[in-house]
């Protein structure tokens, strides 16, 4: 096959992705940039037009802006290390246990992730409500009698969100990382074993470096998910009788700009700020992990 045929085939395979990228990525970002540079209408001045960077100034000077990022960072600091250790550790255990036992454990780990997001949320509301929870004794032992007390206690929400997101996502990512482990050549593992590597040395010095791109991919996607946290705190606030701040995360703040303040330029500016932050961190992870690098022959 000559190079022109290869290039034509590559473009044919790439074209559906390019169309989806335009519809779901490039066009919305372009629209957000245009909207963010407009001035919001007010009751005294309903006209719109070019507003420069005023919407960005509105977002940066909002009294809730820094606090929302502090809340998300507090959740990420707790959740992301636990998530990555759980994914990699359990995937390594499954790979080290071939046969029916390993397959059965992979299925068991996957079950919580098979629940849809809202089903997972309902399950956690049931667990967090001392009046209905099967761990009612635990809640009463620590002095919690209502779901409002369980959710709205100072500093407790990041731990609750960590538990919710861990059990929802860990099973799916174990399957992904386990796929990377299954791609390791048996010759490599046998050579390491012949050189005297025990199970720990095999995992640490052989398997982990080879699956580093899969680990980077898992970290990247979970980090992006954490920064876009919206559904869980929003619904927990409702079941806790509005005991939580309405704008606990940056996405909730962007939602408030759009649908409470009717300031769509500020909402667009908030979304662009989140895009720049997540894109920057994502590029750092991609280049550090070699996620899209060429494999050595």
PDB file of N, CA and C in Angstrom, residues 72-170:
ATOM      1  N   UNK A  72     -13.174  21.982  45.368  1.00  0.00           N
ATOM      2  CA  UNK A  72     -12.840  20.926  44.402  1.00  0.00           C
ATOM      3  C   UNK A  72     -11.449  20.365  44.666  1.00  0.00           C
ATOM      4  N   UNK A  73     -10.492  21.249  44.966  1.00  0.00           N
ATOM      5  CA  UNK A  73      -9.133  20.770  45.240  1.00  0.00           C
ATOM      6  C   UNK A  73      -9.099  19.902  46.489  1.00  0.00           C
ATOM      7  N   UNK A  74      -9.890  20.266  47.517  1.00  0.00           N
ATOM      8  CA  UNK A  74      -9.951  19.446  48.732  1.00  0.00           C
ATOM      9  C   UNK A  74     -10.479  18.049  48.409  1.00  0.00           C
ATOM     10  N   UNK A  75     -11.465  17.987  47.529  1.00  0.00           N
ATOM     11  CA  UNK A  75     -12.014  16.681  47.121  1.00  0.00           C
ATOM     12  C   UNK A  75     -10.999  15.904  46.292  1.00  0.00           C
ATOM     13  N   UNK A  76     -10.325  16.594  45.359  1.00  0.00           N
ATOM     14  CA  UNK A  76      -9.351  15.910  44.496  1.00  0.00           C
ATOM     15  C   UNK A  76      -8.169  15.381  45.303  1.00  0.00           C
ATOM     16  N   UNK A  77      -7.713  16.162  46.284  1.00  0.00           N
ATOM     17  CA  UNK A  77      -6.563  15.733  47.097  1.00  0.00           C
ATOM     18  C   UNK A  77      -6.876  14.440  47.840  1.00  0.00           C
ATOM     19  N   UNK A  78      -8.129  14.283  48.270  1.00  0.00           N
ATOM     20  CA  UNK A  78      -8.514  13.057  48.978  1.00  0.00           C
ATOM     21  C   UNK A  78      -8.843  11.947  48.000  1.00  0.00           C
ATOM     22  N   UNK A  79      -9.644  12.283  46.975  1.00  0.00           N
ATOM     23  CA  UNK A  79     -10.213  11.259  46.103  1.00  0.00           C
ATOM     24  C   UNK A  79      -9.221  10.690  45.082  1.00  0.00           C
ATOM     25  N   UNK A  80      -8.468  11.557  44.411  1.00  0.00           N
ATOM     26  CA  UNK A  80      -7.649  11.088  43.291  1.00  0.00           C
ATOM     27  C   UNK A  80      -6.562  10.089  43.712  1.00  0.00           C
ATOM     28  N   UNK A  81      -5.789  10.355  44.791  1.00  0.00           N
ATOM     29  CA  UNK A  81      -4.798   9.330  45.198  1.00  0.00           C
ATOM     30  C   UNK A  81      -5.446   8.009  45.579  1.00  0.00           C
ATOM     31  N   UNK A  82      -6.569   8.070  46.322  1.00  0.00           N
ATOM     32  CA  UNK A  82      -7.262   6.825  46.691  1.00  0.00           C
ATOM     33  C   UNK A  82      -7.747   6.098  45.443  1.00  0.00           C
ATOM     34  N   UNK A  83      -8.277   6.877  44.509  1.00  0.00           N
ATOM     35  CA  UNK A  83      -8.794   6.282  43.265  1.00  0.00           C
ATOM     36  C   UNK A  83      -7.682   5.599  42.482  1.00  0.00           C
ATOM     37  N   UNK A  84      -6.539   6.268  42.305  1.00  0.00           N
ATOM     38  CA  UNK A  84      -5.464   5.713  41.490  1.00  0.00           C
ATOM     39  C   UNK A  84      -4.821   4.505  42.165  1.00  0.00           C
ATOM     40  N   UNK A  85      -4.624   4.599  43.494  1.00  0.00           N
ATOM     41  CA  UNK A  85      -4.066   3.439  44.210  1.00  0.00           C
ATOM     42  C   UNK A  85      -5.026   2.259  44.124  1.00  0.00           C
ATOM     43  N   UNK A  86      -6.320   2.544  44.270  1.00  0.00           N
ATOM     44  CA  UNK A  86      -7.317   1.479  44.172  1.00  0.00           C
ATOM     45  C   UNK A  86      -7.345   0.844  42.790  1.00  0.00           C
ATOM     46  N   UNK A  87      -7.332   1.668  41.754  1.00  0.00           N
ATOM     47  CA  UNK A  87      -7.376   1.143  40.379  1.00  0.00           C
ATOM     48  C   UNK A  87      -6.155   0.277  40.097  1.00  0.00           C
ATOM     49  N   UNK A  88      -4.977   0.852  40.325  1.00  0.00           N
ATOM     50  CA  UNK A  88      -3.744   0.137  39.967  1.00  0.00           C
ATOM     51  C   UNK A  88      -3.538  -1.086  40.866  1.00  0.00           C
ATOM     52  N   UNK A  89      -3.775  -0.915  42.177  1.00  0.00           N
ATOM     53  CA  UNK A  89      -3.560  -2.024  43.104  1.00  0.00           C
ATOM     54  C   UNK A  89      -4.476  -3.203  42.816  1.00  0.00           C
ATOM     55  N   UNK A  90      -5.764  -2.934  42.626  1.00  0.00           N
ATOM     56  CA  UNK A  90      -6.709  -4.019  42.375  1.00  0.00           C
ATOM     57  C   UNK A  90      -6.478  -4.646  41.000  1.00  0.00           C
ATOM     58  N   UNK A  91      -6.107  -3.821  40.003  1.00  0.00           N
ATOM     59  CA  UNK A  91      -5.812  -4.381  38.674  1.00  0.00           C
ATOM     60  C   UNK A  91      -4.594  -5.309  38.735  1.00  0.00           C
ATOM     61  N   UNK A  92      -3.573  -4.916  39.509  1.00  0.00           N
ATOM     62  CA  UNK A  92      -2.390  -5.772  39.652  1.00  0.00           C
ATOM     63  C   UNK A  92      -2.743  -7.076  40.369  1.00  0.00           C
ATOM     64  N   UNK A  93      -3.598  -6.993  41.376  1.00  0.00           N
ATOM     65  CA  UNK A  93      -4.005  -8.213  42.082  1.00  0.00           C
ATOM     66  C   UNK A  93      -4.768  -9.149  41.158  1.00  0.00           C
ATOM     67  N   UNK A  94      -5.645  -8.591  40.333  1.00  0.00           N
ATOM     68  CA  UNK A  94      -6.401  -9.432  39.391  1.00  0.00           C
ATOM     69  C   UNK A  94      -5.458 -10.079  38.388  1.00  0.00           C
ATOM     70  N   UNK A  95      -4.490  -9.300  37.884  1.00  0.00           N
ATOM     71  CA  UNK A  95      -3.568  -9.840  36.887  1.00  0.00           C
ATOM     72  C   UNK A  95      -2.666 -10.919  37.491  1.00  0.00           C
ATOM     73  N   UNK A  96      -2.387 -10.780  38.803  1.00  0.00           N
ATOM     74  CA  UNK A  96      -1.547 -11.782  39.462  1.00  0.00           C
ATOM     75  C   UNK A  96      -2.348 -13.010  39.880  1.00  0.00           C
ATOM     76  N   UNK A  97      -3.672 -12.974  39.645  1.00  0.00           N
ATOM     77  CA  UNK A  97      -4.536 -14.113  40.003  1.00  0.00           C
ATOM     78  C   UNK A  97      -5.265 -14.607  38.764  1.00  0.00           C
ATOM     79  N   UNK A  98      -4.563 -15.266  37.842  1.00  0.00           N
ATOM     80  CA  UNK A  98      -5.207 -15.723  36.610  1.00  0.00           C
ATOM     81  C   UNK A  98      -6.229 -16.820  36.906  1.00  0.00           C
ATOM     82  N   UNK A  99      -7.090 -17.061  35.904  1.00  0.00           N
ATOM     83  CA  UNK A  99      -8.087 -18.115  36.066  1.00  0.00           C
ATOM     84  C   UNK A  99      -9.426 -17.573  36.533  1.00  0.00           C
ATOM     85  N   UNK A 100     -10.260 -18.483  37.049  1.00  0.00           N
ATOM     86  CA  UNK A 100     -11.629 -18.097  37.403  1.00  0.00           C
ATOM     87  C   UNK A 100     -11.671 -17.110  38.563  1.00  0.00           C
ATOM     88  N   UNK A 101     -10.743 -17.247  39.519  1.00  0.00           N
ATOM     89  CA  UNK A 101     -10.767 -16.333  40.664  1.00  0.00           C
ATOM     90  C   UNK A 101     -10.545 -14.883  40.211  1.00  0.00           C
ATOM     91  N   UNK A 102      -9.549 -14.678  39.357  1.00  0.00           N
ATOM     92  CA  UNK A 102      -9.276 -13.327  38.872  1.00  0.00           C
ATOM     93  C   UNK A 102     -10.443 -12.771  38.073  1.00  0.00           C
ATOM     94  N   UNK A 103     -11.054 -13.604  37.214  1.00  0.00           N
ATOM     95  CA  UNK A 103     -12.202 -13.149  36.419  1.00  0.00           C
ATOM     96  C   UNK A 103     -13.383 -12.808  37.319  1.00  0.00           C
ATOM     97  N   UNK A 104     -13.604 -13.643  38.351  1.00  0.00           N
ATOM     98  CA  UNK A 104     -14.716 -13.392  39.271  1.00  0.00           C
ATOM     99  C   UNK A 104     -14.510 -12.085  40.034  1.00  0.00           C
ATOM    100  N   UNK A 105     -13.277 -11.836  40.494  1.00  0.00           N
ATOM    101  CA  UNK A 105     -13.006 -10.607  41.235  1.00  0.00           C
ATOM    102  C   UNK A 105     -13.139  -9.377  40.336  1.00  0.00           C
ATOM    103  N   UNK A 106     -12.715  -9.515  39.073  1.00  0.00           N
ATOM    104  CA  UNK A 106     -12.870  -8.392  38.138  1.00  0.00           C
ATOM    105  C   UNK A 106     -14.350  -8.063  37.958  1.00  0.00           C
ATOM    106  N   UNK A 107     -15.213  -9.075  37.904  1.00  0.00           N
ATOM    107  CA  UNK A 107     -16.650  -8.851  37.778  1.00  0.00           C
ATOM    108  C   UNK A 107     -17.209  -8.204  39.052  1.00  0.00           C
ATOM    109  N   UNK A 108     -16.752  -8.685  40.204  1.00  0.00           N
ATOM    110  CA  UNK A 108     -17.233  -8.122  41.479  1.00  0.00           C
ATOM    111  C   UNK A 108     -16.869  -6.644  41.582  1.00  0.00           C
ATOM    112  N   UNK A 109     -15.623  -6.302  41.219  1.00  0.00           N
ATOM    113  CA  UNK A 109     -15.205  -4.903  41.289  1.00  0.00           C
ATOM    114  C   UNK A 109     -15.996  -4.031  40.312  1.00  0.00           C
ATOM    115  N   UNK A 110     -16.424  -4.622  39.206  1.00  0.00           N
ATOM    116  CA  UNK A 110     -17.097  -3.847  38.168  1.00  0.00           C
ATOM    117  C   UNK A 110     -18.561  -3.543  38.519  1.00  0.00           C
ATOM    118  N   UNK A 111     -19.165  -4.369  39.389  1.00  0.00           N
ATOM    119  CA  UNK A 111     -20.605  -4.246  39.661  1.00  0.00           C
ATOM    120  C   UNK A 111     -21.016  -2.835  40.095  1.00  0.00           C
ATOM    121  N   UNK A 112     -20.314  -2.183  41.082  1.00  0.00           N
ATOM    122  CA  UNK A 112     -20.750  -0.818  41.449  1.00  0.00           C
ATOM    123  C   UNK A 112     -20.680   0.158  40.277  1.00  0.00           C
ATOM    124  N   UNK A 113     -19.682  -0.017  39.400  1.00  0.00           N
ATOM    125  CA  UNK A 113     -19.558   0.881  38.255  1.00  0.00           C
ATOM    126  C   UNK A 113     -20.629   0.660  37.220  1.00  0.00           C
ATOM    127  N   UNK A 114     -21.266  -0.537  37.242  1.00  0.00           N
ATOM    128  CA  UNK A 114     -22.316  -0.832  36.274  1.00  0.00           C
ATOM    129  C   UNK A 114     -23.591  -0.060  36.591  1.00  0.00           C
ATOM    130  N   UNK A 115     -23.718   0.420  37.837  1.00  0.00           N
ATOM    131  CA  UNK A 115     -24.890   1.227  38.182  1.00  0.00           C
ATOM    132  C   UNK A 115     -24.789   2.573  37.487  1.00  0.00           C
ATOM    133  N   UNK A 116     -25.913   3.025  36.955  1.00  0.00           N
ATOM    134  CA  UNK A 116     -25.923   4.352  36.339  1.00  0.00           C
ATOM    135  C   UNK A 116     -25.691   5.403  37.411  1.00  0.00           C
ATOM    136  N   UNK A 117     -25.263   6.612  37.002  1.00  0.00           N
ATOM    137  CA  UNK A 117     -24.926   7.659  37.951  1.00  0.00           C
ATOM    138  C   UNK A 117     -26.035   7.958  38.939  1.00  0.00           C
ATOM    139  N   UNK A 118     -27.262   8.089  38.462  1.00  0.00           N
ATOM    140  CA  UNK A 118     -28.364   8.440  39.351  1.00  0.00           C
ATOM    141  C   UNK A 118     -28.701   7.272  40.278  1.00  0.00           C
ATOM    142  N   UNK A 119     -28.554   6.016  39.793  1.00  0.00           N
ATOM    143  CA  UNK A 119     -28.807   4.854  40.658  1.00  0.00           C
ATOM    144  C   UNK A 119     -27.769   4.790  41.770  1.00  0.00           C
ATOM    145  N   UNK A 120     -26.527   5.084  41.439  1.00  0.00           N
ATOM    146  CA  UNK A 120     -25.469   5.132  42.444  1.00  0.00           C
ATOM    147  C   UNK A 120     -25.766   6.220  43.476  1.00  0.00           C
ATOM    148  N   UNK A 121     -26.268   7.348  42.994  1.00  0.00           N
ATOM    149  CA  UNK A 121     -26.587   8.444  43.912  1.00  0.00           C
ATOM    150  C   UNK A 121     -27.709   8.044  44.876  1.00  0.00           C
ATOM    151  N   UNK A 122     -28.772   7.412  44.359  1.00  0.00           N
ATOM    152  CA  UNK A 122     -29.891   6.988  45.205  1.00  0.00           C
ATOM    153  C   UNK A 122     -29.410   6.002  46.264  1.00  0.00           C
ATOM    154  N   UNK A 123     -28.514   5.093  45.853  1.00  0.00           N
ATOM    155  CA  UNK A 123     -27.963   4.133  46.811  1.00  0.00           C
ATOM    156  C   UNK A 123     -27.235   4.849  47.939  1.00  0.00           C
ATOM    157  N   UNK A 124     -26.457   5.873  47.605  1.00  0.00           N
ATOM    158  CA  UNK A 124     -25.710   6.600  48.630  1.00  0.00           C
ATOM    159  C   UNK A 124     -26.612   7.443  49.513  1.00  0.00           C
ATOM    160  N   UNK A 125     -27.684   7.994  48.945  1.00  0.00           N
ATOM    161  CA  UNK A 125     -28.646   8.724  49.780  1.00  0.00           C
ATOM    162  C   UNK A 125     -29.248   7.778  50.811  1.00  0.00           C
ATOM    163  N   UNK A 126     -29.532   6.553  50.386  1.00  0.00           N
ATOM    164  CA  UNK A 126     -30.072   5.536  51.299  1.00  0.00           C
ATOM    165  C   UNK A 126     -29.067   5.229  52.410  1.00  0.00           C
ATOM    166  N   UNK A 127     -27.784   5.117  52.059  1.00  0.00           N
ATOM    167  CA  UNK A 127     -26.767   4.815  53.067  1.00  0.00           C
ATOM    168  C   UNK A 127     -26.518   5.993  54.013  1.00  0.00           C
ATOM    169  N   UNK A 128     -26.643   7.213  53.482  1.00  0.00           N
ATOM    170  CA  UNK A 128     -26.327   8.408  54.277  1.00  0.00           C
ATOM    171  C   UNK A 128     -27.478   8.842  55.181  1.00  0.00           C
ATOM    172  N   UNK A 129     -28.655   8.279  54.979  1.00  0.00           N
ATOM    173  CA  UNK A 129     -29.815   8.681  55.774  1.00  0.00           C
ATOM    174  C   UNK A 129     -29.915   7.792  57.018  1.00  0.00           C
ATOM    175  N   UNK A 130     -29.600   8.322  58.217  1.00  0.00           N
ATOM    176  CA  UNK A 130     -29.607   7.469  59.412  1.00  0.00           C
ATOM    177  C   UNK A 130     -30.957   6.823  59.684  1.00  0.00           C
ATOM    178  N   UNK A 131     -32.051   7.423  59.197  1.00  0.00           N
ATOM    179  CA  UNK A 131     -33.367   6.851  59.441  1.00  0.00           C
ATOM    180  C   UNK A 131     -33.667   5.623  58.608  1.00  0.00           C
ATOM    181  N   UNK A 132     -32.914   5.375  57.530  1.00  0.00           N
ATOM    182  CA  UNK A 132     -33.154   4.250  56.638  1.00  0.00           C
ATOM    183  C   UNK A 132     -31.921   3.387  56.413  1.00  0.00           C
ATOM    184  N   UNK A 133     -30.759   3.897  56.761  1.00  0.00           N
ATOM    185  CA  UNK A 133     -29.510   3.238  56.391  1.00  0.00           C
ATOM    186  C   UNK A 133     -29.301   1.910  57.121  1.00  0.00           C
ATOM    187  N   UNK A 134     -28.727   0.902  56.445  1.00  0.00           N
ATOM    188  CA  UNK A 134     -28.373  -0.347  57.141  1.00  0.00           C
ATOM    189  C   UNK A 134     -27.229  -0.143  58.137  1.00  0.00           C
ATOM    190  N   UNK A 135     -26.532   1.006  58.043  1.00  0.00           N
ATOM    191  CA  UNK A 135     -25.483   1.321  59.023  1.00  0.00           C
ATOM    192  C   UNK A 135     -25.991   2.402  59.989  1.00  0.00           C
ATOM    193  N   UNK A 136     -27.269   2.282  60.327  1.00  0.00           N
ATOM    194  CA  UNK A 136     -27.899   3.258  61.217  1.00  0.00           C
ATOM    195  C   UNK A 136     -27.148   3.367  62.542  1.00  0.00           C
ATOM    196  N   UNK A 137     -26.700   2.224  63.068  1.00  0.00           N
ATOM    197  CA  UNK A 137     -25.986   2.232  64.336  1.00  0.00           C
ATOM    198  C   UNK A 137     -24.709   3.049  64.284  1.00  0.00           C
ATOM    199  N   UNK A 138     -24.011   2.990  63.149  1.00  0.00           N
ATOM    200  CA  UNK A 138     -22.785   3.771  62.999  1.00  0.00           C
ATOM    201  C   UNK A 138     -23.078   5.263  63.052  1.00  0.00           C
ATOM    202  N   UNK A 139     -24.132   5.684  62.340  1.00  0.00           N
ATOM    203  CA  UNK A 139     -24.461   7.116  62.309  1.00  0.00           C
ATOM    204  C   UNK A 139     -24.832   7.611  63.707  1.00  0.00           C
ATOM    205  N   UNK A 140     -25.667   6.822  64.416  1.00  0.00           N
ATOM    206  CA  UNK A 140     -26.073   7.251  65.753  1.00  0.00           C
ATOM    207  C   UNK A 140     -24.885   7.242  66.715  1.00  0.00           C
ATOM    208  N   UNK A 141     -23.946   6.314  66.503  1.00  0.00           N
ATOM    209  CA  UNK A 141     -22.780   6.234  67.391  1.00  0.00           C
ATOM    210  C   UNK A 141     -21.899   7.476  67.281  1.00  0.00           C
ATOM    211  N   UNK A 142     -21.869   8.102  66.088  1.00  0.00           N
ATOM    212  CA  UNK A 142     -21.055   9.326  65.923  1.00  0.00           C
ATOM    213  C   UNK A 142     -21.904  10.585  66.059  1.00  0.00           C
ATOM    214  N   UNK A 143     -23.149  10.417  66.556  1.00  0.00           N
ATOM    215  CA  UNK A 143     -23.982  11.575  66.850  1.00  0.00           C
ATOM    216  C   UNK A 143     -24.692  12.185  65.668  1.00  0.00           C
ATOM    217  N   UNK A 144     -24.910  11.399  64.615  1.00  0.00           N
ATOM    218  CA  UNK A 144     -25.605  11.903  63.422  1.00  0.00           C
ATOM    219  C   UNK A 144     -26.994  11.268  63.381  1.00  0.00           C
ATOM    220  N   UNK A 145     -28.039  12.110  63.372  1.00  0.00           N
ATOM    221  CA  UNK A 145     -29.410  11.601  63.402  1.00  0.00           C
ATOM    222  C   UNK A 145     -30.185  11.889  62.123  1.00  0.00           C
ATOM    223  N   UNK A 146     -29.694  12.801  61.279  1.00  0.00           N
ATOM    224  CA  UNK A 146     -30.397  13.133  60.034  1.00  0.00           C
ATOM    225  C   UNK A 146     -29.394  13.184  58.891  1.00  0.00           C
ATOM    226  N   UNK A 147     -29.915  13.052  57.670  1.00  0.00           N
ATOM    227  CA  UNK A 147     -29.032  13.124  56.497  1.00  0.00           C
ATOM    228  C   UNK A 147     -28.439  14.536  56.361  1.00  0.00           C
ATOM    229  N   UNK A 148     -29.177  15.526  56.862  1.00  0.00           N
ATOM    230  CA  UNK A 148     -28.663  16.897  56.817  1.00  0.00           C
ATOM    231  C   UNK A 148     -27.400  17.028  57.657  1.00  0.00           C
ATOM    232  N   UNK A 149     -27.402  16.390  58.836  1.00  0.00           N
ATOM    233  CA  UNK A 149     -26.210  16.421  59.694  1.00  0.00           C
ATOM    234  C   UNK A 149     -25.066  15.639  59.043  1.00  0.00           C
ATOM    235  N   UNK A 150     -25.402  14.537  58.367  1.00  0.00           N
ATOM    236  CA  UNK A 150     -24.361  13.705  57.752  1.00  0.00           C
ATOM    237  C   UNK A 150     -23.658  14.427  56.613  1.00  0.00           C
ATOM    238  N   UNK A 151     -24.423  15.186  55.832  1.00  0.00           N
ATOM    239  CA  UNK A 151     -23.873  15.810  54.625  1.00  0.00           C
ATOM    240  C   UNK A 151     -23.271  17.173  54.902  1.00  0.00           C
ATOM    241  N   UNK A 152     -23.944  17.941  55.771  1.00  0.00           N
ATOM    242  CA  UNK A 152     -23.565  19.344  55.932  1.00  0.00           C
ATOM    243  C   UNK A 152     -22.563  19.598  57.042  1.00  0.00           C
ATOM    244  N   UNK A 153     -22.065  18.569  57.713  1.00  0.00           N
ATOM    245  CA  UNK A 153     -21.044  18.785  58.741  1.00  0.00           C
ATOM    246  C   UNK A 153     -19.805  19.403  58.099  1.00  0.00           C
ATOM    247  N   UNK A 154     -19.185  20.372  58.767  1.00  0.00           N
ATOM    248  CA  UNK A 154     -18.023  21.064  58.168  1.00  0.00           C
ATOM    249  C   UNK A 154     -16.909  20.087  57.790  1.00  0.00           C
ATOM    250  N   UNK A 155     -16.435  20.188  56.554  1.00  0.00           N
ATOM    251  CA  UNK A 155     -15.320  19.364  56.087  1.00  0.00           C
ATOM    252  C   UNK A 155     -15.655  17.933  55.767  1.00  0.00           C
ATOM    253  N   UNK A 156     -16.938  17.549  55.870  1.00  0.00           N
ATOM    254  CA  UNK A 156     -17.296  16.150  55.652  1.00  0.00           C
ATOM    255  C   UNK A 156     -17.629  15.835  54.199  1.00  0.00           C
ATOM    256  N   UNK A 157     -18.072  16.849  53.452  1.00  0.00           N
ATOM    257  CA  UNK A 157     -18.541  16.600  52.088  1.00  0.00           C
ATOM    258  C   UNK A 157     -17.462  16.020  51.169  1.00  0.00           C
ATOM    259  N   UNK A 158     -16.195  16.503  51.217  1.00  0.00           N
ATOM    260  CA  UNK A 158     -15.179  15.884  50.338  1.00  0.00           C
ATOM    261  C   UNK A 158     -15.023  14.388  50.575  1.00  0.00           C
ATOM    262  N   UNK A 159     -15.156  13.933  51.827  1.00  0.00           N
ATOM    263  CA  UNK A 159     -15.024  12.503  52.101  1.00  0.00           C
ATOM    264  C   UNK A 159     -16.233  11.724  51.564  1.00  0.00           C
ATOM    265  N   UNK A 160     -17.426  12.314  51.685  1.00  0.00           N
ATOM    266  CA  UNK A 160     -18.626  11.661  51.151  1.00  0.00           C
ATOM    267  C   UNK A 160     -18.540  11.565  49.629  1.00  0.00           C
ATOM    268  N   UNK A 161     -18.123  12.652  48.996  1.00  0.00           N
ATOM    269  CA  UNK A 161     -17.988  12.631  47.532  1.00  0.00           C
ATOM    270  C   UNK A 161     -16.910  11.641  47.094  1.00  0.00           C
ATOM    271  N   UNK A 162     -15.828  11.560  47.878  1.00  0.00           N
ATOM    272  CA  UNK A 162     -14.773  10.591  47.565  1.00  0.00           C
ATOM    273  C   UNK A 162     -15.327   9.172  47.568  1.00  0.00           C
ATOM    274  N   UNK A 163     -16.102   8.830  48.584  1.00  0.00           N
ATOM    275  CA  UNK A 163     -16.677   7.482  48.652  1.00  0.00           C
ATOM    276  C   UNK A 163     -17.625   7.239  47.479  1.00  0.00           C
ATOM    277  N   UNK A 164     -18.457   8.218  47.169  1.00  0.00           N
ATOM    278  CA  UNK A 164     -19.423   8.050  46.072  1.00  0.00           C
ATOM    279  C   UNK A 164     -18.716   7.842  44.734  1.00  0.00           C
ATOM    280  N   UNK A 165     -17.724   8.683  44.460  1.00  0.00           N
ATOM    281  CA  UNK A 165     -17.072   8.624  43.144  1.00  0.00           C
ATOM    282  C   UNK A 165     -16.135   7.426  43.040  1.00  0.00           C
ATOM    283  N   UNK A 166     -15.553   7.006  44.170  1.00  0.00           N
ATOM    284  CA  UNK A 166     -14.649   5.850  44.126  1.00  0.00           C
ATOM    285  C   UNK A 166     -15.407   4.592  43.715  1.00  0.00           C
ATOM    286  N   UNK A 167     -16.499   4.312  44.418  1.00  0.00           N
ATOM    287  CA  UNK A 167     -17.216   3.078  44.120  1.00  0.00           C
ATOM    288  C   UNK A 167     -17.932   3.139  42.772  1.00  0.00           C
ATOM    289  N   UNK A 168     -18.245   4.337  42.322  1.00  0.00           N
ATOM    290  CA  UNK A 168     -18.893   4.455  41.025  1.00  0.00           C
ATOM    291  C   UNK A 168     -17.910   4.217  39.879  1.00  0.00           C
ATOM    292  N   UNK A 169     -16.662   4.649  40.042  1.00  0.00           N
ATOM    293  CA  UNK A 169     -15.752   4.615  38.901  1.00  0.00           C
ATOM    294  C   UNK A 169     -14.654   3.581  38.940  1.00  0.00           C
ATOM    295  N   UNK A 170     -14.318   3.043  40.128  1.00  0.00           N
ATOM    296  CA  UNK A 170     -13.127   2.210  40.216  1.00  0.00           C
ATOM    297  C   UNK A 170     -13.243   0.936  39.379  1.00  0.00           C
TER     298      UNK A 170
END
